[in-house]
PDB file of C-alpha atoms in Angstrom:
ATOM      1  CA  MET A   1     -12.743   7.659   1.439  1.00  0.00           C
ATOM      2  CA  SER A   2     -10.744   8.073  -1.693  1.00  0.00           C
ATOM      3  CA  ASP A   3     -12.562   7.864  -4.992  1.00  0.00           C
ATOM      4  CA  LYS A   4      -9.180   6.851  -6.444  1.00  0.00           C
ATOM      5  CA  LEU A   5      -9.393   3.524  -4.589  1.00  0.00           C
ATOM      6  CA  PHE A   6     -12.798   2.822  -6.078  1.00  0.00           C
ATOM      7  CA  GLU A   7     -11.450   3.736  -9.530  1.00  0.00           C
ATOM      8  CA  LYS A   8      -8.612   1.237  -8.983  1.00  0.00           C
ATOM      9  CA  LEU A   9     -11.204  -1.375  -7.983  1.00  0.00           C
ATOM     10  CA  LYS A  10     -13.165  -0.630 -11.156  1.00  0.00           C
ATOM     11  CA  ASN A  11      -9.975  -1.039 -13.233  1.00  0.00           C
ATOM     12  CA  LEU A  12      -9.169  -4.319 -11.498  1.00  0.00           C
ATOM     13  CA  TYR A  13     -12.687  -5.547 -12.310  1.00  0.00           C
ATOM     14  CA  ARG A  14     -12.201  -4.535 -15.965  1.00  0.00           C
ATOM     15  CA  GLU A  15      -8.992  -6.530 -16.123  1.00  0.00           C
ATOM     16  CA  VAL A  16     -10.600  -9.550 -14.434  1.00  0.00           C
ATOM     17  CA  ASP A  17     -13.582  -9.356 -16.799  1.00  0.00           C
ATOM     18  CA  SER A  18     -11.321  -9.174 -19.849  1.00  0.00           C
ATOM     19  CA  LEU A  19      -9.388 -12.289 -18.847  1.00  0.00           C
ATOM     20  CA  ALA A  20     -12.518 -14.105 -17.683  1.00  0.00           C
ATOM     21  CA  ASN A  21     -14.213 -13.318 -21.014  1.00  0.00           C
ATOM     22  CA  GLU A  22     -11.259 -14.783 -22.924  1.00  0.00           C
ATOM     23  CA  LEU A  23     -11.489 -17.977 -20.861  1.00  0.00           C
ATOM     24  CA  SER A  24     -15.264 -18.069 -21.276  1.00  0.00           C
ATOM     25  CA  GLU A  25     -14.880 -17.879 -25.043  1.00  0.00           C
ATOM     26  CA  PHE A  26     -12.332 -20.693 -25.015  1.00  0.00           C
ATOM     27  CA  HIS A  27     -14.602 -22.855 -22.827  1.00  0.00           C
ATOM     28  CA  ALA A  28     -17.874 -21.790 -24.471  1.00  0.00           C
ATOM     29  CA  GLU A  29     -18.954 -25.364 -25.259  1.00  0.00           C
ATOM     30  CA  ARG A  30     -18.536 -26.544 -21.669  1.00  0.00           C
ATOM     31  CA  LEU A  31     -19.856 -23.526 -19.750  1.00  0.00           C
ATOM     32  CA  LYS A  32     -23.519 -23.770 -18.861  1.00  0.00           C
ATOM     33  CA  CYS A  33     -23.480 -20.476 -16.943  1.00  0.00           C
ATOM     34  CA  GLN A  34     -25.998 -17.914 -18.128  1.00  0.00           C
ATOM     35  CA  LYS A  35     -28.479 -15.419 -16.740  1.00  0.00           C
ATOM     36  CA  GLY A  36     -30.679 -17.194 -14.238  1.00  0.00           C
ATOM     37  CA  CYS A  37     -28.150 -19.912 -13.398  1.00  0.00           C
ATOM     38  CA  SER A  38     -27.601 -19.318  -9.714  1.00  0.00           C
ATOM     39  CA  ALA A  39     -26.036 -22.595  -8.560  1.00  0.00           C
ATOM     40  CA  CYS A  40     -22.926 -20.706  -7.394  1.00  0.00           C
ATOM     41  CA  CYS A  41     -24.924 -17.817  -5.909  1.00  0.00           C
ATOM     42  CA  VAL A  42     -25.198 -19.192  -2.416  1.00  0.00           C
ATOM     43  CA  ASP A  43     -25.868 -17.554   0.912  1.00  0.00           C
ATOM     44  CA  GLY A  44     -22.867 -16.721   3.036  1.00  0.00           C
ATOM     45  CA  ILE A  45     -20.661 -15.291   0.287  1.00  0.00           C
ATOM     46  CA  ALA A  46     -18.320 -12.810   1.923  1.00  0.00           C
ATOM     47  CA  VAL A  47     -16.448 -10.071   0.093  1.00  0.00           C
ATOM     48  CA  PHE A  48     -13.724  -7.553   0.867  1.00  0.00           C
ATOM     49  CA  GLY A  49     -14.910  -4.436   2.677  1.00  0.00           C
ATOM     50  CA  ILE A  50     -13.949  -2.220  -0.253  1.00  0.00           C
ATOM     51  CA  GLU A  51     -16.193  -4.318  -2.496  1.00  0.00           C
ATOM     52  CA  ALA A  52     -19.036  -4.148   0.028  1.00  0.00           C
ATOM     53  CA  GLU A  53     -18.706  -0.368   0.196  1.00  0.00           C
ATOM     54  CA  ASN A  54     -18.642  -0.183  -3.610  1.00  0.00           C
ATOM     55  CA  ILE A  55     -21.967  -2.047  -3.707  1.00  0.00           C
ATOM     56  CA  ARG A  56     -23.442   0.187  -0.984  1.00  0.00           C
ATOM     57  CA  ARG A  57     -22.407   3.315  -2.901  1.00  0.00           C
ATOM     58  CA  LYS A  58     -23.731   2.188  -6.258  1.00  0.00           C
ATOM     59  CA  HIS A  59     -26.889   0.458  -5.047  1.00  0.00           C
ATOM     60  CA  ARG A  60     -28.092   2.632  -2.161  1.00  0.00           C
ATOM     61  CA  ASP A  61     -31.755   2.227  -3.095  1.00  0.00           C
ATOM     62  CA  LEU A  62     -31.496  -1.538  -3.319  1.00  0.00           C
ATOM     63  CA  VAL A  63     -29.706  -2.088  -0.004  1.00  0.00           C
ATOM     64  CA  GLY A  64     -31.911   0.586   1.564  1.00  0.00           C
ATOM     65  CA  GLU A  65     -35.040  -1.411   0.651  1.00  0.00           C
ATOM     66  CA  LYS A  66     -33.893  -4.129   3.035  1.00  0.00           C
ATOM     67  CA  LYS A  67     -35.477  -6.720   0.750  1.00  0.00           C
ATOM     68  CA  PRO A  68     -32.809  -9.321   0.067  1.00  0.00           C
ATOM     69  CA  HIS A  69     -33.572 -12.469  -1.887  1.00  0.00           C
ATOM     70  CA  PRO A  70     -34.877 -15.127   0.509  1.00  0.00           C
ATOM     71  CA  ALA A  71     -32.258 -17.052   2.477  1.00  0.00           C
ATOM     72  CA  GLY A  72     -30.566 -19.951   0.760  1.00  0.00           C
ATOM     73  CA  PHE A  73     -29.265 -18.015  -2.233  1.00  0.00           C
ATOM     74  CA  CYS A  74     -27.340 -14.771  -2.670  1.00  0.00           C
ATOM     75  CA  ALA A  75     -29.203 -11.802  -1.220  1.00  0.00           C
ATOM     76  CA  PHE A  76     -28.738  -9.876  -4.479  1.00  0.00           C
ATOM     77  CA  LEU A  77     -30.577 -12.305  -6.755  1.00  0.00           C
ATOM     78  CA  ASP A  78     -33.903 -11.274  -8.231  1.00  0.00           C
ATOM     79  CA  GLN A  79     -36.870 -13.628  -8.332  1.00  0.00           C
ATOM     80  CA  ALA A  80     -35.789 -15.014 -11.736  1.00  0.00           C
ATOM     81  CA  GLY A  81     -32.276 -15.842 -10.490  1.00  0.00           C
ATOM     82  CA  GLY A  82     -30.613 -12.819 -12.124  1.00  0.00           C
ATOM     83  CA  CYS A  83     -28.090 -10.626 -10.350  1.00  0.00           C
ATOM     84  CA  ARG A  84     -29.444  -7.221  -9.320  1.00  0.00           C
ATOM     85  CA  ILE A  85     -25.912  -5.766  -9.034  1.00  0.00           C
ATOM     86  CA  TYR A  86     -24.326  -7.519 -12.025  1.00  0.00           C
ATOM     87  CA  PRO A  87     -22.218  -4.583 -13.326  1.00  0.00           C
ATOM     88  CA  ASP A  88     -20.873  -4.044  -9.796  1.00  0.00           C
ATOM     89  CA  ARG A  89     -20.712  -7.661  -8.623  1.00  0.00           C
ATOM     90  CA  PRO A  90     -17.719  -8.554  -6.476  1.00  0.00           C
ATOM     91  CA  TYR A  91     -14.573 -10.270  -7.700  1.00  0.00           C
ATOM     92  CA  VAL A  92     -15.586 -13.764  -6.580  1.00  0.00           C
ATOM     93  CA  CYS A  93     -18.689 -13.601  -8.782  1.00  0.00           C
ATOM     94  CA  ARG A  94     -16.729 -12.574 -11.875  1.00  0.00           C
ATOM     95  CA  THR A  95     -14.845 -15.873 -12.219  1.00  0.00           C
ATOM     96  CA  GLN A  96     -17.558 -18.339 -11.186  1.00  0.00           C
ATOM     97  CA  GLY A  97     -17.990 -21.328 -13.456  1.00  0.00           C
ATOM     98  CA  LEU A  98     -14.510 -21.158 -14.994  1.00  0.00           C
ATOM     99  CA  PRO A  99     -11.949 -23.920 -14.516  1.00  0.00           C
ATOM    100  CA  LEU A 100      -9.930 -22.853 -11.474  1.00  0.00           C
ATOM    101  CA  ARG A 101      -6.378 -23.721 -10.507  1.00  0.00           C
ATOM    102  CA  TRP A 102      -4.441 -22.909  -7.379  1.00  0.00           C
ATOM    103  CA  PHE A 103      -1.545 -24.179  -5.322  1.00  0.00           C
ATOM    104  CA  GLU A 104      -1.520 -25.579  -1.803  1.00  0.00           C
ATOM    105  CA  GLU A 105       1.353 -26.757   0.308  1.00  0.00           C
ATOM    106  CA  ILE A 106       0.751 -30.367   1.293  1.00  0.00           C
ATOM    107  CA  GLU A 107       3.393 -32.120   3.364  1.00  0.00           C
ATOM    108  CA  ARG A 108       6.004 -29.458   2.464  1.00  0.00           C
ATOM    109  CA  GLU A 109       5.352 -29.804  -1.246  1.00  0.00           C
ATOM    110  CA  TRP A 110       3.425 -27.369  -3.429  1.00  0.00           C
ATOM    111  CA  ILE A 111       0.641 -29.154  -5.286  1.00  0.00           C
ATOM    112  CA  GLU A 112      -1.487 -27.740  -8.090  1.00  0.00           C
ATOM    113  CA  LEU A 113      -5.203 -28.281  -7.572  1.00  0.00           C
ATOM    114  CA  ARG A 114      -8.055 -27.692 -10.020  1.00  0.00           C
ATOM    115  CA  ASP A 115     -11.831 -27.470  -9.789  1.00  0.00           C
ATOM    116  CA  ILE A 116     -14.867 -26.372 -11.780  1.00  0.00           C
ATOM    117  CA  CYS A 117     -18.579 -25.937 -11.170  1.00  0.00           C
ATOM    118  CA  PRO A 118     -20.194 -29.394 -11.415  1.00  0.00           C
ATOM    119  CA  LEU A 119     -22.530 -28.032 -14.104  1.00  0.00           C
ATOM    120  CA  ASN A 120     -19.468 -27.319 -16.278  1.00  0.00           C
ATOM    121  CA  GLU A 121     -17.507 -30.546 -15.762  1.00  0.00           C
ATOM    122  CA  GLU A 122     -18.309 -32.066 -19.148  1.00  0.00           C
ATOM    123  CA  GLY A 123     -15.456 -31.571 -21.577  1.00  0.00           C
ATOM    124  CA  GLU A 124     -11.715 -31.971 -21.588  1.00  0.00           C
ATOM    125  CA  PRO A 125     -10.509 -33.216 -18.180  1.00  0.00           C
ATOM    126  CA  LEU A 126      -9.297 -30.329 -16.034  1.00  0.00           C
ATOM    127  CA  GLU A 127      -5.899 -31.900 -15.430  1.00  0.00           C
ATOM    128  CA  GLU A 128      -5.301 -31.942 -19.209  1.00  0.00           C
ATOM    129  CA  LEU A 129      -6.064 -28.253 -19.740  1.00  0.00           C
ATOM    130  CA  PRO A 130      -3.083 -25.963 -20.316  1.00  0.00           C
ATOM    131  CA  ALA A 131      -2.454 -23.799 -17.247  1.00  0.00           C
ATOM    132  CA  ASP A 132      -3.320 -20.623 -19.170  1.00  0.00           C
ATOM    133  CA  LYS A 133      -6.790 -22.005 -19.958  1.00  0.00           C
ATOM    134  CA  CYS A 134      -7.703 -22.022 -16.262  1.00  0.00           C
ATOM    135  CA  TRP A 135      -8.303 -19.123 -13.898  1.00  0.00           C
ATOM    136  CA  THR A 136      -5.286 -19.140 -11.620  1.00  0.00           C
ATOM    137  CA  ILE A 137      -6.196 -18.051  -8.121  1.00  0.00           C
ATOM    138  CA  GLY A 138      -3.669 -15.777  -6.457  1.00  0.00           C
ATOM    139  CA  GLU A 139      -2.611 -12.673  -8.382  1.00  0.00           C
ATOM    140  CA  PHE A 140      -5.921 -10.807  -8.432  1.00  0.00           C
ATOM    141  CA  GLU A 141      -6.766 -11.819  -4.883  1.00  0.00           C
ATOM    142  CA  GLY A 142      -3.448 -10.321  -3.792  1.00  0.00           C
ATOM    143  CA  ARG A 143      -4.102  -7.101  -5.654  1.00  0.00           C
ATOM    144  CA  LEU A 144      -7.575  -6.911  -4.157  1.00  0.00           C
ATOM    145  CA  ALA A 145      -6.112  -7.476  -0.674  1.00  0.00           C
ATOM    146  CA  GLU A 146      -3.759  -4.533  -1.266  1.00  0.00           C
ATOM    147  CA  LEU A 147      -6.706  -2.295  -2.184  1.00  0.00           C
ATOM    148  CA  GLN A 148      -8.465  -3.549   0.939  1.00  0.00           C
ATOM    149  CA  LYS A 149      -5.489  -2.511   3.098  1.00  0.00           C
ATOM    150  CA  ARG A 150      -5.410   0.930   1.485  1.00  0.00           C
ATOM    151  CA  PHE A 151      -9.160   1.142   2.132  1.00  0.00           C
ATOM    152  CA  GLY A 152      -8.279   0.871   5.806  1.00  0.00           C
ATOM    153  CA  ARG A 153      -9.398  -2.653   6.562  1.00  0.00           C
ATOM    154  CA  GLY A 154      -7.449  -5.785   7.333  1.00  0.00           C
ATOM    155  CA  ALA A 155      -6.490  -7.834   4.290  1.00  0.00           C
ATOM    156  CA  LEU A 156      -8.555 -10.779   5.533  1.00  0.00           C
ATOM    157  CA  GLU A 157     -11.621  -8.841   6.717  1.00  0.00           C
ATOM    158  CA  ARG A 158     -14.775  -9.724   4.798  1.00  0.00           C
ATOM    159  CA  GLU A 159     -18.473  -8.803   4.870  1.00  0.00           C
ATOM    160  CA  LYS A 160     -21.313 -11.140   3.992  1.00  0.00           C
ATOM    161  CA  LEU A 161     -23.380  -9.877   1.067  1.00  0.00           C
ATOM    162  CA  ARG A 162     -26.620 -10.506   2.970  1.00  0.00           C
ATOM    163  CA  ASP A 163     -25.392  -8.218   5.770  1.00  0.00           C
ATOM    164  CA  LEU A 164     -25.322  -5.257   3.371  1.00  0.00           C
ATOM    165  CA  PHE A 165     -29.101  -5.171   3.737  1.00  0.00           C
ATOM    166  CA  ALA A 166     -28.979  -4.942   7.550  1.00  0.00           C
TER     167      ALA A 166
END
């Protein structure tokens, strides 16, 4: 396995974090997310294989313990609701809580949709936010899918975080 792929993943995470931090600063008054808030950290979260392998590599002792957080929440939470792999958390965890926007084709027309964690709804209505003040789903997911292909897995193949402890 090429260390270069994991370096590219690390760089992608840096870029995601930079943009997510800018959005977090802009939305600071509305975001309730903080250490211990685990409303989005649910069981069943699945990540790209390259991300799963990155976690296995960097947290061998943790996944080797075979002591995931009890079912119902993310397997990587500690007892206080903090993330035990925070510096190496997968992409999906890096944008949680932010206002999201994406496009779906509905009846042959592309429609923009928006959503946010219910804990962060208070504030300017999502539909009134400028597009650049939302996390737009698409570009980074595509780049991550390309890394996944180069990793040797199908672009849609995912692994559940809880299964990393198996």
